[in-house]
């Protein structure tokens, strides 16, 4: 385990320095971050994990699932895997928050262990909640993950179970029957498959539309409606996730940029900061 990494300060719109502290568990899909932002604006992005957060002070606003939300001090946020969202300060003095990212398989294993049977993956219908018990459970988990070299693995596991069960019991619902496929679903599915297969390559719009079997306009509209991103942003998310995997495995930012379809290291750096609020170097160094 190593100490948390702190990103270099950036000056926010009110003259206050933005900062980020980040921790990542080795060998487990579990990450934690504490940050303060005043001027940073998160580009629309998503995570391949459940993301649970507590706004400590100030307020932040974001768009998720087609609606605008505001999280003020003491409020809890919950994002499902692949939930597109953006974010920025909603108060002049910015906001400070703590967030944990938990891989879906880790959440499933906690629920399966607690229930004694295979558990369905939970869905969190409300991105923002006021719930003191959830807030306390998440803060306790974050404190255990942010303990660095002093972190106790048993305490981490206990608080992980406590937080996951609290979130599921108080804030989640079990997925219902699958809805009937929408008209654009087949086209989006085919286009998505092509992007997931060739995420690091240039895929012209004409080729994507041909694979989808519809016009470029129809594909763009259906893709954005169903996945929350236009195809170009979706492909960039795939590239960023691949870069994160490489950085976790010890690759340099330059290597990750070259392999993952970015023009150069500076290009990766810009998009990494825009979507995650930290540099690739900070992410690579932030092991628990």
PDB file of C-alpha atoms in Angstrom:
ATOM      1  CA  UNK A   1       0.000   0.000   0.000  1.00  0.00           C
ATOM      2  CA  UNK A   2       1.171   3.532  -0.733  1.00  0.00           C
ATOM      3  CA  UNK A   3       0.184   7.016   0.360  1.00  0.00           C
ATOM      4  CA  UNK A   4      -2.556   8.827  -1.567  1.00  0.00           C
ATOM      5  CA  UNK A   5      -1.586  10.891  -4.580  1.00  0.00           C
ATOM      6  CA  UNK A   6      -2.501  14.559  -4.601  1.00  0.00           C
ATOM      7  CA  UNK A   7      -2.782  16.311  -7.947  1.00  0.00           C
ATOM      8  CA  UNK A   8      -1.126  19.702  -8.465  1.00  0.00           C
ATOM      9  CA  UNK A   9      -3.455  22.533  -7.504  1.00  0.00           C
ATOM     10  CA  UNK A  10      -5.422  24.316 -10.216  1.00  0.00           C
ATOM     11  CA  UNK A  11      -6.943  27.718  -9.596  1.00  0.00           C
ATOM     12  CA  UNK A  12     -10.743  27.719  -9.611  1.00  0.00           C
ATOM     13  CA  UNK A  13     -13.005  30.526 -10.725  1.00  0.00           C
ATOM     14  CA  UNK A  14     -13.064  32.096  -7.251  1.00  0.00           C
ATOM     15  CA  UNK A  15      -9.270  31.976  -6.873  1.00  0.00           C
ATOM     16  CA  UNK A  16      -9.397  28.856  -4.666  1.00  0.00           C
ATOM     17  CA  UNK A  17      -7.118  25.980  -5.608  1.00  0.00           C
ATOM     18  CA  UNK A  18      -8.799  22.818  -6.858  1.00  0.00           C
ATOM     19  CA  UNK A  19      -7.294  19.606  -5.511  1.00  0.00           C
ATOM     20  CA  UNK A  20      -7.759  15.839  -5.741  1.00  0.00           C
ATOM     21  CA  UNK A  21      -6.656  12.954  -3.522  1.00  0.00           C
ATOM     22  CA  UNK A  22      -7.052   9.518  -5.031  1.00  0.00           C
ATOM     23  CA  UNK A  23      -6.652   5.916  -3.833  1.00  0.00           C
ATOM     24  CA  UNK A  24      -6.951   2.640  -5.714  1.00  0.00           C
ATOM     25  CA  UNK A  25      -6.925  -0.916  -4.325  1.00  0.00           C
ATOM     26  CA  UNK A  26      -4.481  -3.369  -5.867  1.00  0.00           C
ATOM     27  CA  UNK A  27      -6.206  -6.501  -7.101  1.00  0.00           C
ATOM     28  CA  UNK A  28      -9.751  -5.355  -6.320  1.00  0.00           C
ATOM     29  CA  UNK A  29     -12.104  -3.122  -8.354  1.00  0.00           C
ATOM     30  CA  UNK A  30     -12.324  -0.528  -5.604  1.00  0.00           C
ATOM     31  CA  UNK A  31     -11.310   3.145  -5.836  1.00  0.00           C
ATOM     32  CA  UNK A  32     -11.794   6.220  -3.680  1.00  0.00           C
ATOM     33  CA  UNK A  33     -11.361   9.929  -4.275  1.00  0.00           C
ATOM     34  CA  UNK A  34     -11.734  13.120  -2.264  1.00  0.00           C
ATOM     35  CA  UNK A  35     -11.662  16.385  -4.172  1.00  0.00           C
ATOM     36  CA  UNK A  36     -12.510  20.064  -4.162  1.00  0.00           C
ATOM     37  CA  UNK A  37     -13.508  21.825  -7.381  1.00  0.00           C
ATOM     38  CA  UNK A  38     -14.579  25.360  -8.118  1.00  0.00           C
ATOM     39  CA  UNK A  39     -13.859  25.897 -11.807  1.00  0.00           C
ATOM     40  CA  UNK A  40     -13.527  22.377 -13.183  1.00  0.00           C
ATOM     41  CA  UNK A  41     -16.348  21.233 -15.460  1.00  0.00           C
ATOM     42  CA  UNK A  42     -16.648  17.480 -15.966  1.00  0.00           C
ATOM     43  CA  UNK A  43     -17.278  16.467 -19.559  1.00  0.00           C
ATOM     44  CA  UNK A  44     -20.110  13.980 -19.967  1.00  0.00           C
ATOM     45  CA  UNK A  45     -18.690  10.574 -19.089  1.00  0.00           C
ATOM     46  CA  UNK A  46     -19.517   7.287 -17.387  1.00  0.00           C
ATOM     47  CA  UNK A  47     -17.792   4.632 -15.296  1.00  0.00           C
ATOM     48  CA  UNK A  48     -17.746   0.856 -15.601  1.00  0.00           C
ATOM     49  CA  UNK A  49     -18.460   0.683 -11.858  1.00  0.00           C
ATOM     50  CA  UNK A  50     -21.051   1.695  -9.292  1.00  0.00           C
ATOM     51  CA  UNK A  51     -20.180   5.168  -8.016  1.00  0.00           C
ATOM     52  CA  UNK A  52     -21.378   6.341  -4.594  1.00  0.00           C
ATOM     53  CA  UNK A  53     -20.542   9.817  -3.317  1.00  0.00           C
ATOM     54  CA  UNK A  54     -21.173  12.265  -0.497  1.00  0.00           C
ATOM     55  CA  UNK A  55     -21.035  16.028  -0.994  1.00  0.00           C
ATOM     56  CA  UNK A  56     -19.179  17.357   2.045  1.00  0.00           C
ATOM     57  CA  UNK A  57     -19.558  21.091   1.481  1.00  0.00           C
ATOM     58  CA  UNK A  58     -20.822  23.489  -1.151  1.00  0.00           C
ATOM     59  CA  UNK A  59     -22.996  22.157  -3.953  1.00  0.00           C
ATOM     60  CA  UNK A  60     -22.557  20.461  -7.314  1.00  0.00           C
ATOM     61  CA  UNK A  61     -24.952  20.118 -10.231  1.00  0.00           C
ATOM     62  CA  UNK A  62     -25.053  17.585 -13.016  1.00  0.00           C
ATOM     63  CA  UNK A  63     -27.241  16.064 -15.704  1.00  0.00           C
ATOM     64  CA  UNK A  64     -27.957  12.339 -15.476  1.00  0.00           C
ATOM     65  CA  UNK A  65     -30.670  10.248 -17.167  1.00  0.00           C
ATOM     66  CA  UNK A  66     -32.096  13.268 -18.900  1.00  0.00           C
ATOM     67  CA  UNK A  67     -32.684  15.356 -15.766  1.00  0.00           C
ATOM     68  CA  UNK A  68     -30.796  18.057 -13.875  1.00  0.00           C
ATOM     69  CA  UNK A  69     -29.801  17.355 -10.283  1.00  0.00           C
ATOM     70  CA  UNK A  70     -28.140  19.292  -7.467  1.00  0.00           C
ATOM     71  CA  UNK A  71     -26.306  17.689  -4.560  1.00  0.00           C
ATOM     72  CA  UNK A  72     -25.738  19.928  -1.565  1.00  0.00           C
ATOM     73  CA  UNK A  73     -23.758  19.384   1.613  1.00  0.00           C
ATOM     74  CA  UNK A  74     -24.597  16.072   3.276  1.00  0.00           C
ATOM     75  CA  UNK A  75     -26.413  14.595   0.287  1.00  0.00           C
ATOM     76  CA  UNK A  76     -25.655  11.184  -1.252  1.00  0.00           C
ATOM     77  CA  UNK A  77     -25.197  10.445  -4.958  1.00  0.00           C
ATOM     78  CA  UNK A  78     -25.505   7.058  -6.676  1.00  0.00           C
ATOM     79  CA  UNK A  79     -24.586   6.248 -10.280  1.00  0.00           C
ATOM     80  CA  UNK A  80     -25.115   2.880 -11.932  1.00  0.00           C
ATOM     81  CA  UNK A  81     -22.395   1.476 -14.207  1.00  0.00           C
ATOM     82  CA  UNK A  82     -22.495   3.238 -17.592  1.00  0.00           C
ATOM     83  CA  UNK A  83     -24.706   6.095 -16.324  1.00  0.00           C
ATOM     84  CA  UNK A  84     -23.621   9.123 -18.405  1.00  0.00           C
ATOM     85  CA  UNK A  85     -23.271  12.290 -16.342  1.00  0.00           C
ATOM     86  CA  UNK A  86     -21.395  15.578 -16.261  1.00  0.00           C
ATOM     87  CA  UNK A  87     -20.784  17.913 -13.327  1.00  0.00           C
ATOM     88  CA  UNK A  88     -19.738  21.330 -12.090  1.00  0.00           C
ATOM     89  CA  UNK A  89     -19.919  23.563  -9.043  1.00  0.00           C
ATOM     90  CA  UNK A  90     -23.344  24.956  -8.170  1.00  0.00           C
ATOM     91  CA  UNK A  91     -21.977  27.368  -5.564  1.00  0.00           C
ATOM     92  CA  UNK A  92     -19.480  30.208  -5.906  1.00  0.00           C
ATOM     93  CA  UNK A  93     -17.068  28.585  -3.450  1.00  0.00           C
ATOM     94  CA  UNK A  94     -17.259  25.234  -5.251  1.00  0.00           C
ATOM     95  CA  UNK A  95     -17.774  21.880  -3.609  1.00  0.00           C
ATOM     96  CA  UNK A  96     -15.864  19.189  -1.755  1.00  0.00           C
ATOM     97  CA  UNK A  97     -16.919  15.574  -2.070  1.00  0.00           C
ATOM     98  CA  UNK A  98     -15.884  11.995  -1.430  1.00  0.00           C
ATOM     99  CA  UNK A  99     -16.626   9.215  -3.912  1.00  0.00           C
ATOM    100  CA  UNK A 100     -16.033   5.467  -4.101  1.00  0.00           C
ATOM    101  CA  UNK A 101     -16.131   3.362  -7.272  1.00  0.00           C
ATOM    102  CA  UNK A 102     -16.998  -0.326  -6.810  1.00  0.00           C
ATOM    103  CA  UNK A 103     -16.822  -2.843  -9.653  1.00  0.00           C
ATOM    104  CA  UNK A 104     -20.091  -4.652 -10.481  1.00  0.00           C
ATOM    105  CA  UNK A 105     -18.558  -8.063  -9.744  1.00  0.00           C
ATOM    106  CA  UNK A 106     -17.453  -6.857  -6.311  1.00  0.00           C
ATOM    107  CA  UNK A 107     -20.948  -5.557  -5.526  1.00  0.00           C
ATOM    108  CA  UNK A 108     -22.464  -8.826  -6.719  1.00  0.00           C
ATOM    109  CA  UNK A 109     -20.095 -10.875  -4.545  1.00  0.00           C
ATOM    110  CA  UNK A 110     -20.989  -8.811  -1.447  1.00  0.00           C
ATOM    111  CA  UNK A 111     -24.718  -9.265  -2.089  1.00  0.00           C
ATOM    112  CA  UNK A 112     -24.379 -12.974  -2.881  1.00  0.00           C
ATOM    113  CA  UNK A 113     -22.422 -13.534   0.325  1.00  0.00           C
ATOM    114  CA  UNK A 114     -24.983 -11.607   2.391  1.00  0.00           C
ATOM    115  CA  UNK A 115     -28.041 -13.283   0.837  1.00  0.00           C
ATOM    116  CA  UNK A 116     -26.617 -16.788   0.515  1.00  0.00           C
ATOM    117  CA  UNK A 117     -27.668 -16.966  -3.145  1.00  0.00           C
ATOM    118  CA  UNK A 118     -26.849 -15.335  -6.447  1.00  0.00           C
ATOM    119  CA  UNK A 119     -28.089 -11.769  -6.275  1.00  0.00           C
ATOM    120  CA  UNK A 120     -29.401  -9.675  -9.173  1.00  0.00           C
ATOM    121  CA  UNK A 121     -27.495  -6.506  -9.886  1.00  0.00           C
ATOM    122  CA  UNK A 122     -29.193  -3.527  -8.216  1.00  0.00           C
ATOM    123  CA  UNK A 123     -30.285  -0.388 -10.018  1.00  0.00           C
ATOM    124  CA  UNK A 124     -30.307   3.007  -8.347  1.00  0.00           C
ATOM    125  CA  UNK A 125     -33.186   5.051  -9.794  1.00  0.00           C
ATOM    126  CA  UNK A 126     -32.427   8.310  -7.963  1.00  0.00           C
ATOM    127  CA  UNK A 127     -28.994   9.909  -8.519  1.00  0.00           C
ATOM    128  CA  UNK A 128     -29.370  12.142  -5.432  1.00  0.00           C
ATOM    129  CA  UNK A 129     -30.756  11.245  -2.010  1.00  0.00           C
ATOM    130  CA  UNK A 130     -30.928  12.765   1.453  1.00  0.00           C
ATOM    131  CA  UNK A 131     -30.279   9.896   3.838  1.00  0.00           C
ATOM    132  CA  UNK A 132     -28.079  10.304   6.940  1.00  0.00           C
ATOM    133  CA  UNK A 133     -27.629   6.533   7.358  1.00  0.00           C
ATOM    134  CA  UNK A 134     -26.369   6.094   3.795  1.00  0.00           C
ATOM    135  CA  UNK A 135     -24.106   9.101   4.200  1.00  0.00           C
ATOM    136  CA  UNK A 136     -22.557   7.655   7.344  1.00  0.00           C
ATOM    137  CA  UNK A 137     -22.033   4.215   5.784  1.00  0.00           C
ATOM    138  CA  UNK A 138     -20.308   5.707   2.735  1.00  0.00           C
ATOM    139  CA  UNK A 139     -18.106   8.011   4.803  1.00  0.00           C
ATOM    140  CA  UNK A 140     -17.027   5.052   6.942  1.00  0.00           C
ATOM    141  CA  UNK A 141     -16.133   3.053   3.830  1.00  0.00           C
ATOM    142  CA  UNK A 142     -14.252   5.976   2.312  1.00  0.00           C
ATOM    143  CA  UNK A 143     -12.282   6.484   5.529  1.00  0.00           C
ATOM    144  CA  UNK A 144     -11.253   2.819   5.512  1.00  0.00           C
ATOM    145  CA  UNK A 145     -10.167   2.956   1.859  1.00  0.00           C
ATOM    146  CA  UNK A 146      -8.280   6.213   2.350  1.00  0.00           C
ATOM    147  CA  UNK A 147      -6.293   4.842   5.264  1.00  0.00           C
ATOM    148  CA  UNK A 148      -3.326   4.174   2.986  1.00  0.00           C
ATOM    149  CA  UNK A 149      -0.624   2.047   4.558  1.00  0.00           C
ATOM    150  CA  UNK A 150      -2.516   2.016   7.855  1.00  0.00           C
ATOM    151  CA  UNK A 151      -5.663   0.568   6.266  1.00  0.00           C
ATOM    152  CA  UNK A 152      -6.888  -2.668   7.816  1.00  0.00           C
ATOM    153  CA  UNK A 153      -8.140  -5.177   5.233  1.00  0.00           C
ATOM    154  CA  UNK A 154     -10.697  -6.637   7.630  1.00  0.00           C
ATOM    155  CA  UNK A 155     -12.089  -3.187   8.436  1.00  0.00           C
ATOM    156  CA  UNK A 156     -12.274  -2.411   4.714  1.00  0.00           C
ATOM    157  CA  UNK A 157     -14.259  -5.590   4.051  1.00  0.00           C
ATOM    158  CA  UNK A 158     -16.620  -4.939   6.959  1.00  0.00           C
ATOM    159  CA  UNK A 159     -17.325  -1.389   5.866  1.00  0.00           C
ATOM    160  CA  UNK A 160     -17.651  -2.431   2.226  1.00  0.00           C
ATOM    161  CA  UNK A 161     -20.379  -4.895   3.192  1.00  0.00           C
ATOM    162  CA  UNK A 162     -22.057  -2.323   5.438  1.00  0.00           C
ATOM    163  CA  UNK A 163     -22.084   0.336   2.713  1.00  0.00           C
ATOM    164  CA  UNK A 164     -23.228  -1.928  -0.137  1.00  0.00           C
ATOM    165  CA  UNK A 165     -26.067  -3.420   1.901  1.00  0.00           C
ATOM    166  CA  UNK A 166     -27.163   0.008   3.128  1.00  0.00           C
ATOM    167  CA  UNK A 167     -27.193   1.434  -0.396  1.00  0.00           C
ATOM    168  CA  UNK A 168     -29.096  -1.535  -1.820  1.00  0.00           C
ATOM    169  CA  UNK A 169     -31.656  -1.776   0.980  1.00  0.00           C
ATOM    170  CA  UNK A 170     -32.373   1.946   1.156  1.00  0.00           C
ATOM    171  CA  UNK A 171     -31.722   3.258  -2.333  1.00  0.00           C
ATOM    172  CA  UNK A 172     -31.949   0.520  -4.970  1.00  0.00           C
ATOM    173  CA  UNK A 173     -34.543  -1.493  -6.798  1.00  0.00           C
ATOM    174  CA  UNK A 174     -34.310  -4.892  -8.467  1.00  0.00           C
ATOM    175  CA  UNK A 175     -34.374  -4.726 -12.268  1.00  0.00           C
ATOM    176  CA  UNK A 176     -37.814  -5.553 -13.667  1.00  0.00           C
ATOM    177  CA  UNK A 177     -38.680  -7.470 -16.837  1.00  0.00           C
ATOM    178  CA  UNK A 178     -36.840  -6.283 -19.917  1.00  0.00           C
ATOM    179  CA  UNK A 179     -38.763  -3.711 -21.904  1.00  0.00           C
ATOM    180  CA  UNK A 180     -39.760  -4.389 -25.486  1.00  0.00           C
ATOM    181  CA  UNK A 181     -36.920  -3.467 -27.868  1.00  0.00           C
ATOM    182  CA  UNK A 182     -37.183   0.037 -29.280  1.00  0.00           C
ATOM    183  CA  UNK A 183     -37.051   0.666 -33.000  1.00  0.00           C
ATOM    184  CA  UNK A 184     -33.480   1.918 -32.837  1.00  0.00           C
ATOM    185  CA  UNK A 185     -32.189  -0.815 -30.532  1.00  0.00           C
ATOM    186  CA  UNK A 186     -31.007  -3.212 -33.232  1.00  0.00           C
ATOM    187  CA  UNK A 187     -29.179  -0.457 -35.100  1.00  0.00           C
ATOM    188  CA  UNK A 188     -27.587   0.845 -31.899  1.00  0.00           C
ATOM    189  CA  UNK A 189     -26.593  -2.673 -30.876  1.00  0.00           C
ATOM    190  CA  UNK A 190     -24.830  -3.266 -34.209  1.00  0.00           C
ATOM    191  CA  UNK A 191     -23.068   0.096 -34.128  1.00  0.00           C
ATOM    192  CA  UNK A 192     -22.036  -0.386 -30.515  1.00  0.00           C
ATOM    193  CA  UNK A 193     -20.604  -3.825 -31.313  1.00  0.00           C
ATOM    194  CA  UNK A 194     -18.466  -2.323 -34.078  1.00  0.00           C
ATOM    195  CA  UNK A 195     -17.153   0.426 -31.791  1.00  0.00           C
ATOM    196  CA  UNK A 196     -16.407  -2.052 -28.995  1.00  0.00           C
ATOM    197  CA  UNK A 197     -14.533  -4.254 -31.470  1.00  0.00           C
ATOM    198  CA  UNK A 198     -12.549  -1.410 -33.036  1.00  0.00           C
ATOM    199  CA  UNK A 199     -12.430   1.114 -30.198  1.00  0.00           C
ATOM    200  CA  UNK A 200      -8.810   2.144 -30.865  1.00  0.00           C
ATOM    201  CA  UNK A 201      -9.301   2.677 -34.604  1.00  0.00           C
ATOM    202  CA  UNK A 202     -10.867   5.445 -36.645  1.00  0.00           C
ATOM    203  CA  UNK A 203     -14.404   4.396 -37.603  1.00  0.00           C
ATOM    204  CA  UNK A 204     -15.909   6.711 -40.255  1.00  0.00           C
ATOM    205  CA  UNK A 205     -19.551   7.703 -39.820  1.00  0.00           C
ATOM    206  CA  UNK A 206     -20.446   6.073 -43.133  1.00  0.00           C
ATOM    207  CA  UNK A 207     -19.055   2.728 -42.022  1.00  0.00           C
ATOM    208  CA  UNK A 208     -20.832   2.939 -38.679  1.00  0.00           C
ATOM    209  CA  UNK A 209     -24.147   3.728 -40.360  1.00  0.00           C
ATOM    210  CA  UNK A 210     -23.632   0.887 -42.827  1.00  0.00           C
ATOM    211  CA  UNK A 211     -23.035  -1.555 -39.965  1.00  0.00           C
ATOM    212  CA  UNK A 212     -26.121  -0.228 -38.177  1.00  0.00           C
ATOM    213  CA  UNK A 213     -28.273  -0.447 -41.286  1.00  0.00           C
ATOM    214  CA  UNK A 214     -29.680   3.076 -41.100  1.00  0.00           C
ATOM    215  CA  UNK A 215     -28.835   6.663 -41.960  1.00  0.00           C
ATOM    216  CA  UNK A 216     -26.164   8.549 -40.051  1.00  0.00           C
ATOM    217  CA  UNK A 217     -28.761  10.915 -38.622  1.00  0.00           C
ATOM    218  CA  UNK A 218     -31.056   8.108 -37.470  1.00  0.00           C
ATOM    219  CA  UNK A 219     -28.114   6.313 -35.855  1.00  0.00           C
ATOM    220  CA  UNK A 220     -26.872   9.445 -34.087  1.00  0.00           C
ATOM    221  CA  UNK A 221     -30.323  10.177 -32.693  1.00  0.00           C
ATOM    222  CA  UNK A 222     -30.995   6.575 -31.564  1.00  0.00           C
ATOM    223  CA  UNK A 223     -27.482   6.141 -30.135  1.00  0.00           C
ATOM    224  CA  UNK A 224     -27.733   9.283 -28.049  1.00  0.00           C
ATOM    225  CA  UNK A 225     -31.255   8.444 -26.876  1.00  0.00           C
ATOM    226  CA  UNK A 226     -30.395   4.905 -25.766  1.00  0.00           C
ATOM    227  CA  UNK A 227     -26.831   5.251 -24.475  1.00  0.00           C
ATOM    228  CA  UNK A 228     -26.665   8.916 -23.500  1.00  0.00           C
ATOM    229  CA  UNK A 229     -23.703   9.609 -25.789  1.00  0.00           C
ATOM    230  CA  UNK A 230     -23.154  10.279 -29.471  1.00  0.00           C
ATOM    231  CA  UNK A 231     -21.008   7.530 -31.064  1.00  0.00           C
ATOM    232  CA  UNK A 232     -17.824   9.628 -30.901  1.00  0.00           C
ATOM    233  CA  UNK A 233     -18.146  10.191 -27.147  1.00  0.00           C
ATOM    234  CA  UNK A 234     -18.980   6.523 -26.594  1.00  0.00           C
ATOM    235  CA  UNK A 235     -15.811   5.476 -28.437  1.00  0.00           C
ATOM    236  CA  UNK A 236     -13.786   7.953 -26.389  1.00  0.00           C
ATOM    237  CA  UNK A 237     -15.149   6.404 -23.197  1.00  0.00           C
ATOM    238  CA  UNK A 238     -13.953   2.996 -24.399  1.00  0.00           C
ATOM    239  CA  UNK A 239     -10.512   4.453 -25.081  1.00  0.00           C
ATOM    240  CA  UNK A 240     -10.333   6.143 -21.689  1.00  0.00           C
ATOM    241  CA  UNK A 241     -11.335   2.938 -19.906  1.00  0.00           C
ATOM    242  CA  UNK A 242      -8.663   1.025 -21.809  1.00  0.00           C
ATOM    243  CA  UNK A 243      -6.111   3.680 -20.836  1.00  0.00           C
ATOM    244  CA  UNK A 244      -7.134   3.342 -17.186  1.00  0.00           C
ATOM    245  CA  UNK A 245      -6.599  -0.419 -17.381  1.00  0.00           C
ATOM    246  CA  UNK A 246      -3.130   0.069 -18.860  1.00  0.00           C
ATOM    247  CA  UNK A 247      -2.194   2.654 -16.234  1.00  0.00           C
ATOM    248  CA  UNK A 248      -3.335   0.291 -13.466  1.00  0.00           C
ATOM    249  CA  UNK A 249      -1.059  -2.365 -14.944  1.00  0.00           C
ATOM    250  CA  UNK A 250       1.971  -0.076 -14.859  1.00  0.00           C
ATOM    251  CA  UNK A 251       2.051   1.381 -18.375  1.00  0.00           C
ATOM    252  CA  UNK A 252       3.190   4.960 -18.843  1.00  0.00           C
ATOM    253  CA  UNK A 253       0.782   7.643 -20.016  1.00  0.00           C
ATOM    254  CA  UNK A 254       2.672   7.825 -23.324  1.00  0.00           C
ATOM    255  CA  UNK A 255       2.269   4.080 -23.866  1.00  0.00           C
ATOM    256  CA  UNK A 256      -1.425   4.205 -22.986  1.00  0.00           C
ATOM    257  CA  UNK A 257      -2.005   7.116 -25.360  1.00  0.00           C
ATOM    258  CA  UNK A 258      -0.283   5.332 -28.247  1.00  0.00           C
ATOM    259  CA  UNK A 259      -2.179   2.064 -27.787  1.00  0.00           C
ATOM    260  CA  UNK A 260      -5.590   3.511 -26.952  1.00  0.00           C
ATOM    261  CA  UNK A 261      -6.189   5.689 -29.985  1.00  0.00           C
ATOM    262  CA  UNK A 262      -5.187   9.121 -28.681  1.00  0.00           C
ATOM    263  CA  UNK A 263      -3.155  11.461 -30.873  1.00  0.00           C
ATOM    264  CA  UNK A 264      -0.435  11.803 -28.240  1.00  0.00           C
ATOM    265  CA  UNK A 265       0.121  11.924 -24.481  1.00  0.00           C
ATOM    266  CA  UNK A 266      -1.192  15.493 -24.252  1.00  0.00           C
ATOM    267  CA  UNK A 267      -4.421  14.427 -25.959  1.00  0.00           C
ATOM    268  CA  UNK A 268      -4.932  11.642 -23.398  1.00  0.00           C
ATOM    269  CA  UNK A 269      -4.054  14.042 -20.579  1.00  0.00           C
ATOM    270  CA  UNK A 270      -6.666  16.597 -21.652  1.00  0.00           C
ATOM    271  CA  UNK A 271      -9.503  14.098 -21.914  1.00  0.00           C
ATOM    272  CA  UNK A 272      -8.505  12.262 -18.721  1.00  0.00           C
ATOM    273  CA  UNK A 273      -8.697  15.506 -16.746  1.00  0.00           C
ATOM    274  CA  UNK A 274     -11.936  16.594 -18.412  1.00  0.00           C
ATOM    275  CA  UNK A 275     -13.699  13.323 -17.606  1.00  0.00           C
ATOM    276  CA  UNK A 276     -12.116  12.243 -14.320  1.00  0.00           C
ATOM    277  CA  UNK A 277     -10.839  15.454 -12.736  1.00  0.00           C
ATOM    278  CA  UNK A 278      -7.297  14.110 -12.350  1.00  0.00           C
ATOM    279  CA  UNK A 279      -4.240  13.488 -14.502  1.00  0.00           C
ATOM    280  CA  UNK A 280      -3.206  10.056 -15.824  1.00  0.00           C
ATOM    281  CA  UNK A 281      -0.139  10.289 -13.588  1.00  0.00           C
ATOM    282  CA  UNK A 282      -2.245  10.845 -10.479  1.00  0.00           C
ATOM    283  CA  UNK A 283      -4.411   7.868 -11.382  1.00  0.00           C
ATOM    284  CA  UNK A 284      -1.370   5.649 -11.967  1.00  0.00           C
ATOM    285  CA  UNK A 285       0.179   6.601  -8.602  1.00  0.00           C
ATOM    286  CA  UNK A 286      -2.943   6.291  -6.476  1.00  0.00           C
ATOM    287  CA  UNK A 287      -2.615   2.734  -5.180  1.00  0.00           C
ATOM    288  CA  UNK A 288      -3.990   1.823  -1.784  1.00  0.00           C
TER     289      UNK A 288
END
